[in-house]
Amino acid sequence: MISLQILGLEEDMNSLNIIHVAGTKGKGSTCIFCEAILRECGIRTGVFTSPHLIDVRERFRIDGINISEDKFLQYFWDCWNQLEEKATEQLPMPPLFMFLTILSFKIFISEQVDAAIIEVGLGGTEDSTNVIKEPTVCGITSLGMDHTEILGDTLGQIASHKAGIFKPKVPAFTVPQLPEAMDVILERAKELMVPLEVTEPLDCKQMKGLKFCLSGDHQLYNAALAVSLSRCWLQRTGNWEKVCQNDFQDSNLPDEFIRGLSTANFSGRSQIVCDSSLYSDCPEIMSENCGGELIFYLDGAHSPESMEACAKWFSNALKGYKNASQTSIGVVNAEESSENGPFLHESKTLGTFEKSCRQILLFNCLDVRNPKILLPQLVNECALSGIHFSRALFVPSMSKYTKVTSGASVIPSDLSGIDLSWQFNLQRIWEKIMHGKEMTPLLDKDFKIESKLMLPPHEFLYDNASKGGPSHNDFPCSAVIPSLPLTIKWLRDCVKEHPSTRLQVLVTGSLHLVGDVLKLLKR
């Protein structure tokens, strides 16, 4: 890549000792697991993931912490100015993701990290991160049907792109795949003489009683892959003996590995946040007089496979909450809780109380996704666990995919010119799932796109909300709301008016939507 030459980074790339990770789902979590494991082993780490949810600095972690604003600006403008100075019509400025990838190399080289864990952005073969010529080890997480407009419409084609990160004779690891994908991965490994190992899911007994902060059964595959990648990295860089005096045994993880797996956190993935704004008048306790409960379950699932995993996690989380609510409860707000850990703690000062629960879906996805697959997948998987959504809300995201944003970025308030046609399309799909037939005439009548400032009455969330739908077929069980800030405020107002109700809101379909919700909850 010419940009690396301009910045004088090419010769220093090998010093990064890179773990390169591709995949359809779980590659970000796998990178975060690797980073936490190696950091616990005393290794100075850098990790590059995407996308960011609130602040662009989330993409660049040094020793587990987002890069500071001062350092980010220093490296950003250093790279930008040098590339802009050399830019010509034949050599234009690199597009956003390519620039951020180059920036990650600049940051990690300058900060002298011992290990750089790099997540592929899209695909593998043609991805900006694939300028890495000599990684220490490569990994491929679970593969599925995503980005088919770019990567192809078969698992084999997608696997071919993902396996494009393999380098001659460089060890690689993957998780169990469907035969169509595994055949391609094995063939690619054979061509390049890559030692390839398939890892089985981690046995919880190996954790010695500790649990992951990253929730969901699917994380057992990501954790196992991270264990293999980290072990291989330590062995190939001559650091293994410092960590473990004995040979590696699958049934006996080093304590450093266990600590890393149990402390790794990744915002927006299987994350639970209690809306602390509702308790401003009584922040120390939660009771019926505090105005009810509003709890957000956030997961950026956006493929059929990840949506299935999201549904299972959400269902299990609700069951866990129900069990926890049988005891006395105190509140830990979003700032005090770990990003993915429990937000409830037992309290001896409060008596038990019962609240009725409503499960609400807050959803948006890119128009390149297929909601006719994603939404039924979510509904059906939740239904298997006895979980039914009372209502669904469809909103546009605030984030712009082509902009670099920070946590202090201004939240747009102008609703003029908003195109809600995609959200109304999502609503029609949802209503057909709920009613078993098209509801287009009703939606056109009662929820016109021109009525952008109209909000449903608060009772919309509560009337006839049992068993996942309305009691009669002439009342829609979903709504389009023109902005996310309006939606959050409306949900808060609904809960304040119904203090005996607990709203459990699943936010999914897009990592950008999840990031926008987190941004609003933290303000």
Short mmCIF file of N, CA and C in Angstrom, two decimals, residues 82-143:
data_model
loop_
_atom_site.label_atom_id
_atom_site.label_comp_id
_atom_site.label_asym_id
_atom_site.label_seq_id
_atom_site.Cartn_x
_atom_site.Cartn_y
_atom_site.Cartn_z
N GLN A 82 0.45 14.29 6.06
CA GLN A 82 1.45 13.68 5.17
C GLN A 82 0.80 13.09 3.92
N LEU A 83 -0.34 12.45 4.09
CA LEU A 83 -1.02 11.85 2.93
C LEU A 83 -1.62 12.92 2.03
N GLU A 84 -2.18 13.96 2.65
CA GLU A 84 -2.78 15.04 1.86
C GLU A 84 -1.72 15.77 1.04
N GLU A 85 -0.54 15.91 1.60
CA GLU A 85 0.55 16.60 0.90
C GLU A 85 0.96 15.84 -0.37
N LYS A 86 0.87 14.51 -0.32
CA LYS A 86 1.28 13.69 -1.46
C LYS A 86 0.11 13.32 -2.38
N ALA A 87 -1.10 13.74 -2.00
CA ALA A 87 -2.28 13.34 -2.77
C ALA A 87 -2.28 13.97 -4.16
N THR A 88 -2.66 13.17 -5.15
CA THR A 88 -2.80 13.64 -6.53
C THR A 88 -4.08 13.04 -7.10
N GLU A 89 -4.37 13.38 -8.33
CA GLU A 89 -5.55 12.81 -8.98
C GLU A 89 -5.39 11.30 -9.14
N GLN A 90 -4.16 10.86 -9.37
CA GLN A 90 -3.89 9.43 -9.52
C GLN A 90 -3.76 8.73 -8.16
N LEU A 91 -3.42 9.51 -7.13
CA LEU A 91 -3.25 8.96 -5.79
C LEU A 91 -4.08 9.80 -4.80
N PRO A 92 -5.39 9.60 -4.78
CA PRO A 92 -6.25 10.40 -3.91
C PRO A 92 -6.11 9.99 -2.45
N MET A 93 -6.68 10.77 -1.59
CA MET A 93 -6.70 10.42 -0.17
C MET A 93 -7.45 9.09 0.00
N PRO A 94 -6.96 8.24 0.88
CA PRO A 94 -7.64 6.95 1.08
C PRO A 94 -9.03 7.14 1.66
N PRO A 95 -9.98 6.24 1.34
CA PRO A 95 -11.31 6.31 1.94
C PRO A 95 -11.22 6.08 3.45
N LEU A 96 -12.35 6.33 4.14
CA LEU A 96 -12.35 6.38 5.59
C LEU A 96 -11.78 5.13 6.25
N PHE A 97 -12.31 3.94 5.94
CA PHE A 97 -11.85 2.76 6.66
C PHE A 97 -10.38 2.47 6.36
N MET A 98 -9.96 2.69 5.12
CA MET A 98 -8.55 2.48 4.79
C MET A 98 -7.67 3.44 5.59
N PHE A 99 -8.13 4.69 5.70
CA PHE A 99 -7.35 5.66 6.47
C PHE A 99 -7.26 5.24 7.94
N LEU A 100 -8.37 4.80 8.52
CA LEU A 100 -8.36 4.40 9.92
C LEU A 100 -7.49 3.16 10.13
N THR A 101 -7.46 2.28 9.14
CA THR A 101 -6.58 1.11 9.22
C THR A 101 -5.12 1.54 9.24
N ILE A 102 -4.77 2.43 8.31
CA ILE A 102 -3.41 2.96 8.27
C ILE A 102 -3.07 3.66 9.59
N LEU A 103 -4.04 4.41 10.10
CA LEU A 103 -3.84 5.12 11.36
C LEU A 103 -3.58 4.13 12.50
N SER A 104 -4.26 2.99 12.49
CA SER A 104 -4.03 2.01 13.55
C SER A 104 -2.59 1.50 13.53
N PHE A 105 -2.06 1.26 12.33
CA PHE A 105 -0.66 0.82 12.23
C PHE A 105 0.28 1.91 12.75
N LYS A 106 0.00 3.15 12.39
CA LYS A 106 0.81 4.27 12.85
C LYS A 106 0.80 4.35 14.38
N ILE A 107 -0.39 4.24 14.96
CA ILE A 107 -0.52 4.33 16.42
C ILE A 107 0.22 3.19 17.10
N PHE A 108 0.01 1.97 16.64
CA PHE A 108 0.60 0.82 17.33
C PHE A 108 2.11 0.77 17.18
N ILE A 109 2.61 1.17 16.02
CA ILE A 109 4.07 1.24 15.83
C ILE A 109 4.67 2.32 16.72
N SER A 110 4.04 3.49 16.74
CA SER A 110 4.55 4.61 17.54
C SER A 110 4.47 4.32 19.04
N GLU A 111 3.42 3.62 19.45
CA GLU A 111 3.24 3.29 20.87
C GLU A 111 4.01 2.03 21.27
N GLN A 112 4.70 1.43 20.32
CA GLN A 112 5.57 0.28 20.56
C GLN A 112 4.85 -0.87 21.27
N VAL A 113 3.71 -1.24 20.73
CA VAL A 113 3.00 -2.39 21.30
C VAL A 113 3.76 -3.66 20.94
N ASP A 114 3.64 -4.67 21.79
CA ASP A 114 4.28 -5.97 21.54
C ASP A 114 3.41 -6.84 20.65
N ALA A 115 2.08 -6.67 20.78
CA ALA A 115 1.13 -7.46 19.98
C ALA A 115 0.04 -6.55 19.46
N ALA A 116 -0.24 -6.65 18.17
CA ALA A 116 -1.34 -5.89 17.56
C ALA A 116 -2.40 -6.89 17.10
N ILE A 117 -3.61 -6.72 17.59
CA ILE A 117 -4.72 -7.60 17.19
C ILE A 117 -5.60 -6.80 16.24
N ILE A 118 -5.71 -7.26 15.02
CA ILE A 118 -6.36 -6.49 13.95
C ILE A 118 -7.60 -7.24 13.45
N GLU A 119 -8.75 -6.58 13.55
CA GLU A 119 -10.00 -7.15 13.04
C GLU A 119 -10.21 -6.73 11.59
N VAL A 120 -10.52 -7.69 10.74
CA VAL A 120 -10.85 -7.40 9.34
C VAL A 120 -12.13 -6.57 9.31
N GLY A 121 -12.19 -5.60 8.39
CA GLY A 121 -13.38 -4.79 8.27
C GLY A 121 -14.49 -5.49 7.50
N LEU A 122 -14.18 -5.92 6.27
CA LEU A 122 -15.18 -6.56 5.41
C LEU A 122 -14.49 -7.58 4.52
N GLY A 123 -14.91 -8.82 4.66
CA GLY A 123 -14.34 -9.88 3.82
C GLY A 123 -13.00 -10.33 4.32
N GLY A 124 -11.98 -10.10 3.51
CA GLY A 124 -10.63 -10.52 3.86
C GLY A 124 -9.66 -10.23 2.74
N THR A 125 -9.87 -10.88 1.60
CA THR A 125 -8.94 -10.74 0.48
C THR A 125 -8.73 -9.29 0.07
N GLU A 126 -9.83 -8.55 -0.10
CA GLU A 126 -9.75 -7.18 -0.58
C GLU A 126 -9.84 -6.16 0.55
N ASP A 127 -9.83 -6.60 1.79
CA ASP A 127 -9.98 -5.68 2.90
C ASP A 127 -8.73 -4.84 3.10
N SER A 128 -8.92 -3.63 3.60
CA SER A 128 -7.79 -2.72 3.82
C SER A 128 -6.76 -3.30 4.78
N THR A 129 -7.21 -4.14 5.72
CA THR A 129 -6.25 -4.70 6.69
C THR A 129 -5.35 -5.76 6.07
N ASN A 130 -5.69 -6.23 4.86
CA ASN A 130 -4.93 -7.33 4.27
C ASN A 130 -3.62 -6.89 3.64
N VAL A 131 -3.18 -5.68 3.98
CA VAL A 131 -1.82 -5.27 3.63
C VAL A 131 -0.81 -5.93 4.57
N ILE A 132 -1.30 -6.59 5.59
CA ILE A 132 -0.44 -7.32 6.52
C ILE A 132 0.18 -8.50 5.78
N LYS A 133 1.49 -8.48 5.64
CA LYS A 133 2.17 -9.51 4.84
C LYS A 133 2.64 -10.69 5.68
N GLU A 134 3.05 -10.41 6.92
CA GLU A 134 3.61 -11.48 7.75
C GLU A 134 3.00 -11.44 9.15
N PRO A 135 1.73 -11.84 9.27
CA PRO A 135 1.14 -11.91 10.61
C PRO A 135 1.79 -13.03 11.42
N THR A 136 1.63 -12.97 12.71
CA THR A 136 2.13 -14.06 13.56
C THR A 136 1.19 -15.25 13.51
N VAL A 137 -0.12 -14.98 13.48
CA VAL A 137 -1.13 -16.03 13.42
C VAL A 137 -2.43 -15.42 12.89
N CYS A 138 -3.25 -16.23 12.24
CA CYS A 138 -4.52 -15.76 11.68
C CYS A 138 -5.68 -16.59 12.25
N GLY A 139 -6.85 -15.97 12.29
CA GLY A 139 -8.03 -16.66 12.78
C GLY A 139 -9.26 -16.34 11.95
N ILE A 140 -10.16 -17.31 11.82
CA ILE A 140 -11.44 -17.10 11.14
C ILE A 140 -12.54 -17.55 12.08
N THR A 141 -13.44 -16.63 12.42
CA THR A 141 -14.56 -16.95 13.30
C THR A 141 -15.70 -17.56 12.48
N SER A 142 -16.86 -17.76 13.10
CA SER A 142 -18.00 -18.38 12.44
C SER A 142 -18.39 -17.61 11.18
N LEU A 143 -18.70 -18.35 10.13
CA LEU A 143 -19.08 -17.73 8.85
C LEU A 143 -20.57 -17.91 8.61
#
